[in-house]
PDB file of C-alpha atoms in Angstrom:
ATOM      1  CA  UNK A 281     -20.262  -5.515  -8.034  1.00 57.00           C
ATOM      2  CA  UNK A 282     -22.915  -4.364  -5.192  1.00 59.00           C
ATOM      3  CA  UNK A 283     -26.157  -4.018  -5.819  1.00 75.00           C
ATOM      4  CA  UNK A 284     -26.640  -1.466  -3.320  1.00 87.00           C
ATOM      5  CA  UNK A 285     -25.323   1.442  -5.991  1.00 96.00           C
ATOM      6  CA  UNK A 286     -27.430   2.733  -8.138  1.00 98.00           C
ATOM      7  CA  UNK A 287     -25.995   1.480 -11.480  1.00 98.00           C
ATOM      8  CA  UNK A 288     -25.777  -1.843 -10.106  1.00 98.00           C
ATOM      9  CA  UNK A 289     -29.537  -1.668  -9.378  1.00 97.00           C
ATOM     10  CA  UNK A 290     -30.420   0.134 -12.650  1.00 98.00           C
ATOM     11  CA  UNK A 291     -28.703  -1.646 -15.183  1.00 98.00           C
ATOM     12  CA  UNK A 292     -29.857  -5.386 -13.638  1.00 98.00           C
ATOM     13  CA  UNK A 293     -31.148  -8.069 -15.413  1.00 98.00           C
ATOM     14  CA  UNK A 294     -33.466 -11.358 -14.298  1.00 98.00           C
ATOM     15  CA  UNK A 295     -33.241 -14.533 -16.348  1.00 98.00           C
ATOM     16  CA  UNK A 296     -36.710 -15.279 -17.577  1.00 97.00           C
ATOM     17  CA  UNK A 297     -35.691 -18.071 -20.265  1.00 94.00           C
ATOM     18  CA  UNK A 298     -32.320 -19.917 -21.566  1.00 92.00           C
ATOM     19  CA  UNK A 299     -31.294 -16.918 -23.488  1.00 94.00           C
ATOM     20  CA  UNK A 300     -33.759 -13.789 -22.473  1.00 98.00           C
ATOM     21  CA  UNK A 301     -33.147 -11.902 -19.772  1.00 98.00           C
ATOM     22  CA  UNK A 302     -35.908  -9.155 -18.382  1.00 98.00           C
ATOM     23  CA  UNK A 303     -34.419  -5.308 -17.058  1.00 98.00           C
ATOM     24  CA  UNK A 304     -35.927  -2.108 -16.310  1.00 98.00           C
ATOM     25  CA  UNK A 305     -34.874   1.179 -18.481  1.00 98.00           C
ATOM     26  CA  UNK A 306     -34.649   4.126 -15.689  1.00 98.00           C
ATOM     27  CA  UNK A 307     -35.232   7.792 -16.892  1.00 98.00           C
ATOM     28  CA  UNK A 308     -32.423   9.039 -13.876  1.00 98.00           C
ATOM     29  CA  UNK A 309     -29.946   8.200 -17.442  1.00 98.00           C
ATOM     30  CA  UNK A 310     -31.740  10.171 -19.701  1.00 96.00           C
ATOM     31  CA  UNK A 311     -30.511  12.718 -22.157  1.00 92.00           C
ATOM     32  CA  UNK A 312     -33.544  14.801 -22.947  1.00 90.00           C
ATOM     33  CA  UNK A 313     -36.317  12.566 -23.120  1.00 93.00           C
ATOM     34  CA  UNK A 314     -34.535   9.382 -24.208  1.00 94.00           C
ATOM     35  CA  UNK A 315     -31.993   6.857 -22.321  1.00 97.00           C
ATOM     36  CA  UNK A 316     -28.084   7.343 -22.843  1.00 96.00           C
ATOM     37  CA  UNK A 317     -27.230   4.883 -25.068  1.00 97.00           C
ATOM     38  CA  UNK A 318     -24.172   3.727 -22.927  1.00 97.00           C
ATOM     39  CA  UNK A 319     -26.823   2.832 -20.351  1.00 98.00           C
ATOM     40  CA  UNK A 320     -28.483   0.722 -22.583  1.00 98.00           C
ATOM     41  CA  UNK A 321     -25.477  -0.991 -23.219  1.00 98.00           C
ATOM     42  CA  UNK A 322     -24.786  -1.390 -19.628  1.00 98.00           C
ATOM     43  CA  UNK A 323     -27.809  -3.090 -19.265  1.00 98.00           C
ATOM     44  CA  UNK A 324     -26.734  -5.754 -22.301  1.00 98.00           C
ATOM     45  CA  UNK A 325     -23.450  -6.361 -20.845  1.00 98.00           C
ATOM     46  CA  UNK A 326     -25.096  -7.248 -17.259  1.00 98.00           C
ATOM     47  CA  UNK A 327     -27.032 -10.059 -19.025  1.00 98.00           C
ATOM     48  CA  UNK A 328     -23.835 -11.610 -21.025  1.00 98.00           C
ATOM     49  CA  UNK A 329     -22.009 -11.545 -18.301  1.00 97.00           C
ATOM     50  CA  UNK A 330     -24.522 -13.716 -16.994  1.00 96.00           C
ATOM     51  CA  UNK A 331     -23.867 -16.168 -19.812  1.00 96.00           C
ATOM     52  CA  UNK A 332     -20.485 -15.934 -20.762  1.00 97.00           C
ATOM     53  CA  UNK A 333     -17.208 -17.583 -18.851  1.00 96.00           C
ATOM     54  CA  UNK A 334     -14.688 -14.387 -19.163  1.00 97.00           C
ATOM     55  CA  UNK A 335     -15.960 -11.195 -16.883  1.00 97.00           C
ATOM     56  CA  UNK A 336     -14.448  -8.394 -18.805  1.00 98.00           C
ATOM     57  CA  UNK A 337     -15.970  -6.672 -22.012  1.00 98.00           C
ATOM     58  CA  UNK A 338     -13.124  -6.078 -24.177  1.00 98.00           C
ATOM     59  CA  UNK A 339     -14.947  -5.199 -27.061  1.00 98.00           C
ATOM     60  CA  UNK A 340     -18.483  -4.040 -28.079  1.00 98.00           C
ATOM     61  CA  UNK A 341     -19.525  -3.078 -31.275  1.00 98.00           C
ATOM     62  CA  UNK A 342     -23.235  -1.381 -30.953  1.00 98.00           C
ATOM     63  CA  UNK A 343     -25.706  -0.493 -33.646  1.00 98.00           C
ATOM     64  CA  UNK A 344     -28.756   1.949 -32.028  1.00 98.00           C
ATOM     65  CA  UNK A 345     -31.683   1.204 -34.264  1.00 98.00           C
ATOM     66  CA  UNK A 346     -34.015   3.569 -32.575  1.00 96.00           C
ATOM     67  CA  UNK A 347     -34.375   5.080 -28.780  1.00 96.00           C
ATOM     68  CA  UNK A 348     -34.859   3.231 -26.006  1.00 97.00           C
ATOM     69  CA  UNK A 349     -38.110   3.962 -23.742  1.00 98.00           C
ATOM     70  CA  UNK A 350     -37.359   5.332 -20.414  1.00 98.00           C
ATOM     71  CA  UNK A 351     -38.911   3.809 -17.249  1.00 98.00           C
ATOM     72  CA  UNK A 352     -40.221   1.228 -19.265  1.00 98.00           C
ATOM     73  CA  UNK A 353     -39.104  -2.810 -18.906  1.00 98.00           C
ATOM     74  CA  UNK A 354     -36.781  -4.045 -21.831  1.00 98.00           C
ATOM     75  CA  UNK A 355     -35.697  -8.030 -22.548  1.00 98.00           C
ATOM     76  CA  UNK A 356     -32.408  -8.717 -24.309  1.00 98.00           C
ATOM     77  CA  UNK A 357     -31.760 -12.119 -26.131  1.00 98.00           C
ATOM     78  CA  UNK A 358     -28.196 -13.511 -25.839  1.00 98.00           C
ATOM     79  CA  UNK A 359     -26.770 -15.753 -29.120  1.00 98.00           C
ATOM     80  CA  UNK A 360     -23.317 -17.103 -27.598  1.00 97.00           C
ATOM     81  CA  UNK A 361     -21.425 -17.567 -30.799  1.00 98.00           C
ATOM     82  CA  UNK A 362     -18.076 -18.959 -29.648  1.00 97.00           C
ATOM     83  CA  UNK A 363     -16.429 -19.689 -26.338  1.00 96.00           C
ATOM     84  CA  UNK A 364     -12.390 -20.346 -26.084  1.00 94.00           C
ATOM     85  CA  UNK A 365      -9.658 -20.404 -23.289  1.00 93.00           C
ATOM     86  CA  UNK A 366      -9.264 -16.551 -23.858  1.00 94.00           C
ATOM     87  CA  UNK A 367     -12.089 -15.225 -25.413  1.00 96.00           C
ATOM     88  CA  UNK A 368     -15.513 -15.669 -25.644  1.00 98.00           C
ATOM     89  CA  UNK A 369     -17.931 -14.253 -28.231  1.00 98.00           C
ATOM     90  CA  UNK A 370     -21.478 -12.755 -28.376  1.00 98.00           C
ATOM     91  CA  UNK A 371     -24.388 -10.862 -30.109  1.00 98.00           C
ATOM     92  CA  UNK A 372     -26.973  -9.415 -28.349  1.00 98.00           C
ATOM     93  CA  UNK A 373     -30.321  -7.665 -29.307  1.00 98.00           C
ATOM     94  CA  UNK A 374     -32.583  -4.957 -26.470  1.00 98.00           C
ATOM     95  CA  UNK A 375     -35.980  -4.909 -27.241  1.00 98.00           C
ATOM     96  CA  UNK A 376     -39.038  -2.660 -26.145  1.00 98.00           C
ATOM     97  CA  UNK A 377     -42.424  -2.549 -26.713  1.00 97.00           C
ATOM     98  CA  UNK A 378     -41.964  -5.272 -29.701  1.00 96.00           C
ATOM     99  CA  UNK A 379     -39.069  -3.469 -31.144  1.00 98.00           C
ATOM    100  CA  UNK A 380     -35.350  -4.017 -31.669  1.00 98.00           C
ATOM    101  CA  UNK A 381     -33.650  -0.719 -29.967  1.00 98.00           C
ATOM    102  CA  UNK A 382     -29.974  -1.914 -30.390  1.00 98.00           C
ATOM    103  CA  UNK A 383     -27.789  -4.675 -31.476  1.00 98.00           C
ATOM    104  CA  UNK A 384     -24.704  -5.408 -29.874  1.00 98.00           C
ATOM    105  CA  UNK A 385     -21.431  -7.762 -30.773  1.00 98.00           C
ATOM    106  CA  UNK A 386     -19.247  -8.482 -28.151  1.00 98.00           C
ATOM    107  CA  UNK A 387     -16.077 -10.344 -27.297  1.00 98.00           C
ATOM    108  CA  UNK A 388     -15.505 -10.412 -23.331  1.00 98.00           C
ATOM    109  CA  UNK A 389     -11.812 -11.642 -21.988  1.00 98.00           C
ATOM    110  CA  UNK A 390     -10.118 -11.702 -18.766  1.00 97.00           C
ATOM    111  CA  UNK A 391      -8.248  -8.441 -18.571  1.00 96.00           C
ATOM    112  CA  UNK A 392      -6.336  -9.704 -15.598  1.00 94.00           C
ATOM    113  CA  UNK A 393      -4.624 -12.301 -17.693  1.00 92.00           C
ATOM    114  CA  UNK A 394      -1.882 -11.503 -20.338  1.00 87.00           C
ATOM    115  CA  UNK A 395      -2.691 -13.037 -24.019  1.00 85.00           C
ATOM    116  CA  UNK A 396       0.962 -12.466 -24.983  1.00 85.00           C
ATOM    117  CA  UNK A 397       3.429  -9.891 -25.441  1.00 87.00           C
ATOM    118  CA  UNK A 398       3.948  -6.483 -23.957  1.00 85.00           C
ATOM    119  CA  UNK A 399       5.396  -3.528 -25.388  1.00 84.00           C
ATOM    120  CA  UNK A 400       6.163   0.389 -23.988  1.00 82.00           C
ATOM    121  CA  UNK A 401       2.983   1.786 -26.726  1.00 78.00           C
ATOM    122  CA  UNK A 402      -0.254   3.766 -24.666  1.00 86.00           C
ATOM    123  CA  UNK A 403      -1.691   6.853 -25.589  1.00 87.00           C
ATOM    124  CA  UNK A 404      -0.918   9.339 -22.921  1.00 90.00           C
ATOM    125  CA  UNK A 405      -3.191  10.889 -20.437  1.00 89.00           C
ATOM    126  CA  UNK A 406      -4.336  14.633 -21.031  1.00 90.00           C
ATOM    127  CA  UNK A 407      -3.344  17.189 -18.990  1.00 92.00           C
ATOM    128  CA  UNK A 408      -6.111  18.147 -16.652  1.00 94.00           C
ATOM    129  CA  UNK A 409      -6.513  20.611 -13.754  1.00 95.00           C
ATOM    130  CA  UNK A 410      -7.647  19.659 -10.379  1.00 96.00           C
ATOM    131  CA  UNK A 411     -11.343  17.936  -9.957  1.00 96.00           C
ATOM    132  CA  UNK A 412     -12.307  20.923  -8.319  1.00 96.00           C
ATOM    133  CA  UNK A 413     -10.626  23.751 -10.920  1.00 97.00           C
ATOM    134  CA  UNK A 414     -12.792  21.867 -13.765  1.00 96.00           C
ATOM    135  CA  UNK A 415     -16.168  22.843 -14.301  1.00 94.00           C
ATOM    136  CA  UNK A 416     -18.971  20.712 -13.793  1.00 94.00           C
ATOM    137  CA  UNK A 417     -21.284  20.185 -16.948  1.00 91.00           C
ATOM    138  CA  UNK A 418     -24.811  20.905 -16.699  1.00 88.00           C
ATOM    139  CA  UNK A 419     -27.988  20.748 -19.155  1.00 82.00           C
ATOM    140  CA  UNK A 420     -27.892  24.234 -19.525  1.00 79.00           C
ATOM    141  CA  UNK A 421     -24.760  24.604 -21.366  1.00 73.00           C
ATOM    142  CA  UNK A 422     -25.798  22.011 -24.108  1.00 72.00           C
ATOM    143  CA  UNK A 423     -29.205  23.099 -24.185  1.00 76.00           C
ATOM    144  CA  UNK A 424     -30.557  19.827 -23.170  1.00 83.00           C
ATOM    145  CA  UNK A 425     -32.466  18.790 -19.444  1.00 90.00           C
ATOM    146  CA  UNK A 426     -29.621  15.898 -18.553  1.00 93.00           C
ATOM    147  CA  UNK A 427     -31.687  13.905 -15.702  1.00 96.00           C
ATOM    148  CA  UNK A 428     -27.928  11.656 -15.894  1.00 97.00           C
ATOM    149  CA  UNK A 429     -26.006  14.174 -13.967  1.00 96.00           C
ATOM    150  CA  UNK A 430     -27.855  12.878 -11.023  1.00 96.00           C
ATOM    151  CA  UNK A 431     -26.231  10.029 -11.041  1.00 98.00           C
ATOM    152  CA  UNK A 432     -22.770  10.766 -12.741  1.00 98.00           C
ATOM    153  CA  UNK A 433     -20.257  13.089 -11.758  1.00 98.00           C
ATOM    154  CA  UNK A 434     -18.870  14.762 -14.641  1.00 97.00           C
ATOM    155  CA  UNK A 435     -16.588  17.217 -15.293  1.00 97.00           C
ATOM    156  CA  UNK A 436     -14.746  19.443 -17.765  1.00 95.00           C
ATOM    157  CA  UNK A 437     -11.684  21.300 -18.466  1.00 94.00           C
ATOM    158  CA  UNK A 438     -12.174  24.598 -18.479  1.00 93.00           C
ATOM    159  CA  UNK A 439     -10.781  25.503 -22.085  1.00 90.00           C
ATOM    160  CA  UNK A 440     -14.077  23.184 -23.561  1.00 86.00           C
ATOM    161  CA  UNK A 441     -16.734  23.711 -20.792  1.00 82.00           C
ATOM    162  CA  UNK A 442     -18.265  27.129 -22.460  1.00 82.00           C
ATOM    163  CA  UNK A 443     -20.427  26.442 -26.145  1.00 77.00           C
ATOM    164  CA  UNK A 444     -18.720  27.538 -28.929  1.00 76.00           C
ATOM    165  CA  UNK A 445     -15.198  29.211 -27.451  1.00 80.00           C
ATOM    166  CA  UNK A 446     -13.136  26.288 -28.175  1.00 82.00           C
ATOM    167  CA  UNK A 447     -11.051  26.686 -31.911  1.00 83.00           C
ATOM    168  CA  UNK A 448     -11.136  22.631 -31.644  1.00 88.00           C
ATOM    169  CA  UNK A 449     -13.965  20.043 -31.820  1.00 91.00           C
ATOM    170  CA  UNK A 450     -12.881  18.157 -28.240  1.00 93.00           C
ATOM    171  CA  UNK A 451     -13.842  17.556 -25.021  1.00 93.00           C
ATOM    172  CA  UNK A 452     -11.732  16.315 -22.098  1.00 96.00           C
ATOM    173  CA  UNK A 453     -12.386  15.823 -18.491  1.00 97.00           C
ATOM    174  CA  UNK A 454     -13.483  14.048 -15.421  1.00 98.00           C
ATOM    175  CA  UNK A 455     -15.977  11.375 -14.254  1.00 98.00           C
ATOM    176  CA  UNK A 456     -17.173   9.095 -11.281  1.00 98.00           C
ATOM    177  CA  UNK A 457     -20.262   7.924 -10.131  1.00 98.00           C
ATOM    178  CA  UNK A 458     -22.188  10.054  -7.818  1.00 97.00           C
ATOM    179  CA  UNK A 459     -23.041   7.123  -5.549  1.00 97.00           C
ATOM    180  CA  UNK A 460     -18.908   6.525  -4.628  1.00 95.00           C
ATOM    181  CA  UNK A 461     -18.998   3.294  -6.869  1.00 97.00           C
ATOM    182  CA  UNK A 462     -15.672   2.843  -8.373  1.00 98.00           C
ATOM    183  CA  UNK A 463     -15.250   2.140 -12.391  1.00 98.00           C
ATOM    184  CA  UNK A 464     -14.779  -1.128 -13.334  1.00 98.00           C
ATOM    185  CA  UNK A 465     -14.559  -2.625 -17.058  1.00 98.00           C
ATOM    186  CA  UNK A 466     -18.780  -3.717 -17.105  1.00 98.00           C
ATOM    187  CA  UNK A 467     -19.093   0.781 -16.763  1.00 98.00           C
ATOM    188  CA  UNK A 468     -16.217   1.992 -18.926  1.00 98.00           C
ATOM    189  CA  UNK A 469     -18.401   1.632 -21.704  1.00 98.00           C
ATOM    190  CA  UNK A 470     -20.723   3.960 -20.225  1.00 98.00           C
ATOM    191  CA  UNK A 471     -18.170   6.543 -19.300  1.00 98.00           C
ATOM    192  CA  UNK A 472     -17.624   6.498 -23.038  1.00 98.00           C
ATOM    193  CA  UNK A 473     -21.000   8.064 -24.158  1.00 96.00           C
ATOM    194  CA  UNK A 474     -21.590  10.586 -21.296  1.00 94.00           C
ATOM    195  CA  UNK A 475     -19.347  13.385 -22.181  1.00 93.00           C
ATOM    196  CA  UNK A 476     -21.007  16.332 -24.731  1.00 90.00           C
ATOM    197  CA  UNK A 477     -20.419  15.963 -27.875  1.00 89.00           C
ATOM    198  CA  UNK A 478     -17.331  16.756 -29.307  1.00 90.00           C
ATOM    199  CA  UNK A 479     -18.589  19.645 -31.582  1.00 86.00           C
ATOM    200  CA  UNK A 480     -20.199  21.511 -28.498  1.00 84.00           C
ATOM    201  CA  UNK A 481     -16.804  23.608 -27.467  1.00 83.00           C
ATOM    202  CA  UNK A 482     -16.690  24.298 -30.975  1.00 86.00           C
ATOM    203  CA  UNK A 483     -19.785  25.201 -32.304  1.00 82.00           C
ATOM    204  CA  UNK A 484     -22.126  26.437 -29.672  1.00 77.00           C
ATOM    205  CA  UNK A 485     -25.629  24.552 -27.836  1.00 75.00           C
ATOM    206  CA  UNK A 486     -26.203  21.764 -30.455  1.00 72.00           C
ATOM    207  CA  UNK A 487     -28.596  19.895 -28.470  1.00 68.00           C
ATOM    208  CA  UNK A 488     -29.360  16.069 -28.102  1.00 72.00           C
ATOM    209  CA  UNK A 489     -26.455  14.206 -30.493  1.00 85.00           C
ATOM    210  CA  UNK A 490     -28.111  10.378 -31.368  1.00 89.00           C
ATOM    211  CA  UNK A 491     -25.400   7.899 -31.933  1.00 95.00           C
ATOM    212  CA  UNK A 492     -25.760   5.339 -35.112  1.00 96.00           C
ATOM    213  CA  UNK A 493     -22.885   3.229 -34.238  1.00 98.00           C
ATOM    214  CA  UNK A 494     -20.443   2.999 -31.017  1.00 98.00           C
ATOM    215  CA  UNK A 495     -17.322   0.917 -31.130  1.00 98.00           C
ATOM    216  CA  UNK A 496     -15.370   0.149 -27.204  1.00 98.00           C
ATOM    217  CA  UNK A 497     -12.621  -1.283 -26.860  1.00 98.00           C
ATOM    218  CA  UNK A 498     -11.423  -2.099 -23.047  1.00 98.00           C
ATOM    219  CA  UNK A 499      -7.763  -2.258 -22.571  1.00 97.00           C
ATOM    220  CA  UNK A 500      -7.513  -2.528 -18.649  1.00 97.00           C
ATOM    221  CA  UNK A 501      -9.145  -2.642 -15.456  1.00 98.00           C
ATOM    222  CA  UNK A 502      -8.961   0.327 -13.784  1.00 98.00           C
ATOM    223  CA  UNK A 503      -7.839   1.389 -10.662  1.00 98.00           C
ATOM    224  CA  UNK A 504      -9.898   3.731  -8.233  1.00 98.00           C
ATOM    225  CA  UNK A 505     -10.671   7.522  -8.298  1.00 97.00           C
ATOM    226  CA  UNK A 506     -11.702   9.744 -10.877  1.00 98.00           C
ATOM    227  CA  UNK A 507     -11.773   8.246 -14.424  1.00 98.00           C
ATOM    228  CA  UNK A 508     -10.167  10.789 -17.149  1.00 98.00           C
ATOM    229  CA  UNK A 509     -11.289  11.500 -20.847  1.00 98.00           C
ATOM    230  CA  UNK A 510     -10.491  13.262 -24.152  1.00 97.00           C
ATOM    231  CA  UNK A 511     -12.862  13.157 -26.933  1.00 97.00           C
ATOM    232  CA  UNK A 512     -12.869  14.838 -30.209  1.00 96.00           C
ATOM    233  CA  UNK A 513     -14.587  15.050 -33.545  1.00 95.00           C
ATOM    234  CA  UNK A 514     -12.705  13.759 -36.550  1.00 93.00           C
ATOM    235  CA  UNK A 515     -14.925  14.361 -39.201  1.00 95.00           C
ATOM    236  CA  UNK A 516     -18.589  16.337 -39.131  1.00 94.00           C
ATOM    237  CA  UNK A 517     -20.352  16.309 -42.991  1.00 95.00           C
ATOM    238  CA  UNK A 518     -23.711  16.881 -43.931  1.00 93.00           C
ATOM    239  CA  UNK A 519     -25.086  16.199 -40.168  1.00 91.00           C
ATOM    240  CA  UNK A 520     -23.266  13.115 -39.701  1.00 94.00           C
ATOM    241  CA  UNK A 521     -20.099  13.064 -37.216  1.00 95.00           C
ATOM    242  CA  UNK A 522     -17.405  10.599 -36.424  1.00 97.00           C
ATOM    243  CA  UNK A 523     -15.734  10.748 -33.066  1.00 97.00           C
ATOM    244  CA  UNK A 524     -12.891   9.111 -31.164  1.00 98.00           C
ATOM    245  CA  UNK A 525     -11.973   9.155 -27.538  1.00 97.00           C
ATOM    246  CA  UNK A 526     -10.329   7.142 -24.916  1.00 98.00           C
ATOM    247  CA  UNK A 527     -10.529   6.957 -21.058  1.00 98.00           C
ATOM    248  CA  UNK A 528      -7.742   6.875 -18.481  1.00 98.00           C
ATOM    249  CA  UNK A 529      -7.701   5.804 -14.778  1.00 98.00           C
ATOM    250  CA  UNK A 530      -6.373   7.449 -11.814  1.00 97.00           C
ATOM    251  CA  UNK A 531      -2.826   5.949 -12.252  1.00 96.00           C
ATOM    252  CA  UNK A 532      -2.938   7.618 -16.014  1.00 96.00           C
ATOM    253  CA  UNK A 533      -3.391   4.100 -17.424  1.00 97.00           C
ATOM    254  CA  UNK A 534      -5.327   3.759 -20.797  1.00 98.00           C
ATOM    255  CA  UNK A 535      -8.401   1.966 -19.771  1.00 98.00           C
ATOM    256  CA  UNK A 536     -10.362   2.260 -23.030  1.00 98.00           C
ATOM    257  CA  UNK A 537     -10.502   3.517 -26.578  1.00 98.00           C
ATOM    258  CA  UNK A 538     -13.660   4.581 -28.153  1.00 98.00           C
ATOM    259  CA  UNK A 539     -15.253   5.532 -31.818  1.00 98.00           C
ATOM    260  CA  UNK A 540     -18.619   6.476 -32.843  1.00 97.00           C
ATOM    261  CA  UNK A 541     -20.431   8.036 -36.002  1.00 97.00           C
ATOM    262  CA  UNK A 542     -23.215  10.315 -34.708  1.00 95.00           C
ATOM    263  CA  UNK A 543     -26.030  12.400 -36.152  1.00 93.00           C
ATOM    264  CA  UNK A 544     -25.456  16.685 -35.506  1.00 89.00           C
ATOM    265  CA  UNK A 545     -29.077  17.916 -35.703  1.00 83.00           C
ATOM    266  CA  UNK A 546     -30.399  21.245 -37.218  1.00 78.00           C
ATOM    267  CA  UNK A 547     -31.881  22.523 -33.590  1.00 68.00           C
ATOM    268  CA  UNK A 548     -35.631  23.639 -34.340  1.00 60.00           C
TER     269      UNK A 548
END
């Protein structure tokens, strides 16, 4: 990790007691007016990692009370719950201004060591075109200003890049940082949330999607280049929407499996 990318810098965290830790929320991650919510969690995992003796976040279970405040400072209080040879375990709260904005749990591993058996059993990587043949997504599409593309390269294929032509609810493409930092397991998380919502190719603009609860599970570190994605809505009832998705790496590798339940807003 180098602090002289921008992630590194933005998602940073200083130790200001045993278990509190003091970071800065930056609006360059915004979507609309508030933080991306995989930011925020960026920002928790920086200060367990701090704390706990396995680097990699293999799972993070994340309940968004409210939005975060953009360029505004946050604290988040670690409670290490168990530490073993293979896996230690966490909970986590991010507050501003006085208030709880999310609570995660986490168990972190080392993804570099095996816990046991193999078996031939991945998902398999979608089918993508060339980074340049997919279409970059902008604010404009979704109907939303998306201050995060400034820092995030992101991409789509070009069957779900255009509101509403898609006969399916998903989402698949590309993503890097900006900056030339490669992924690593602390930002997979974040790759995660940064894609439009599911329901977008589908349905049309739909706006600024909140997310209730986000589940991540890491599976591998992953190796360099462009980071691939598929995403797609499972179930969308009275407002409220459940998604899965999973990330690949370069080498077509499953690198991590996601699953959220989100709110689809009536847009004003």
């Amino acid at each position: 990790m180098s602090e002289s990318h921008l992630f590194d810098q933005e998602t940073a965290v200083v130790r200001i007691e045993e278990n509190l830790w003091r970071g800065h929320v930056h609006s360059s991650w915004n979507i609309g007016d508030n933080p991306n919510g995989g930011y925020l969690i960026s920002i928790v995992i920086r200060a367990l990692a701090e704390v706990l003796p396995h680097p990699d976040p293999m799972t993070l279970t994340t309940h968004f009370l409210r939005p975060g405040l953009a360029d505004t400072d946050c604290e988040v209080s670690v409670e290490i719950i168990r530490t073993g040879r293979t896996l230690s375990t966490a909970r986590a709260t991010l507050r501003q201004d006085g208030k709880s904005r999310l609570e995660v749990l986490a168990a972190f591993a080392d993804l570099s060591i095996s816990a046991g058996r193999d078996a031939p059993l991945s998902m398999e990587a979608p089918e993508l075109p060339e980074p340049d043949r997919c279409i970059p997504r902008t604010g404009e599409t979704q109907g939303i200003h998306l201050p995060i593309l400034d820092r995030l390269d992101t991409r789509l294929h070009p069957d779900h890049a255009r509101a509403g032509e898609s006969a399916t609810a998903e989402i698949s493409g590309i993503i890097r940082f900006k900056d030339q930092r490669e992924a690593d397991t602390q930002s997979l998380p974040l790759f995660t949330d940064t894609f439009p919502p599911s329901p977008f190719s589908m349905l049309g603009v739909i706006g600024w999607v909140p997310t209730i609860e986000l589940t991540v599970h890491v599976r591998r570190r992953p190796a360099a280049g462009w980071i691939r994605a598929r995403m797609a809505c499972e179930d969308l009832h009275q407002g409220r929407m459940v998604e899965s998705g999973a990330l690949w790496d370069a080498d077509g590798e499953l690198v991590a499996q996601c699953r959220q339940i989100g709110l689809v807003l009536n847009r004003d």
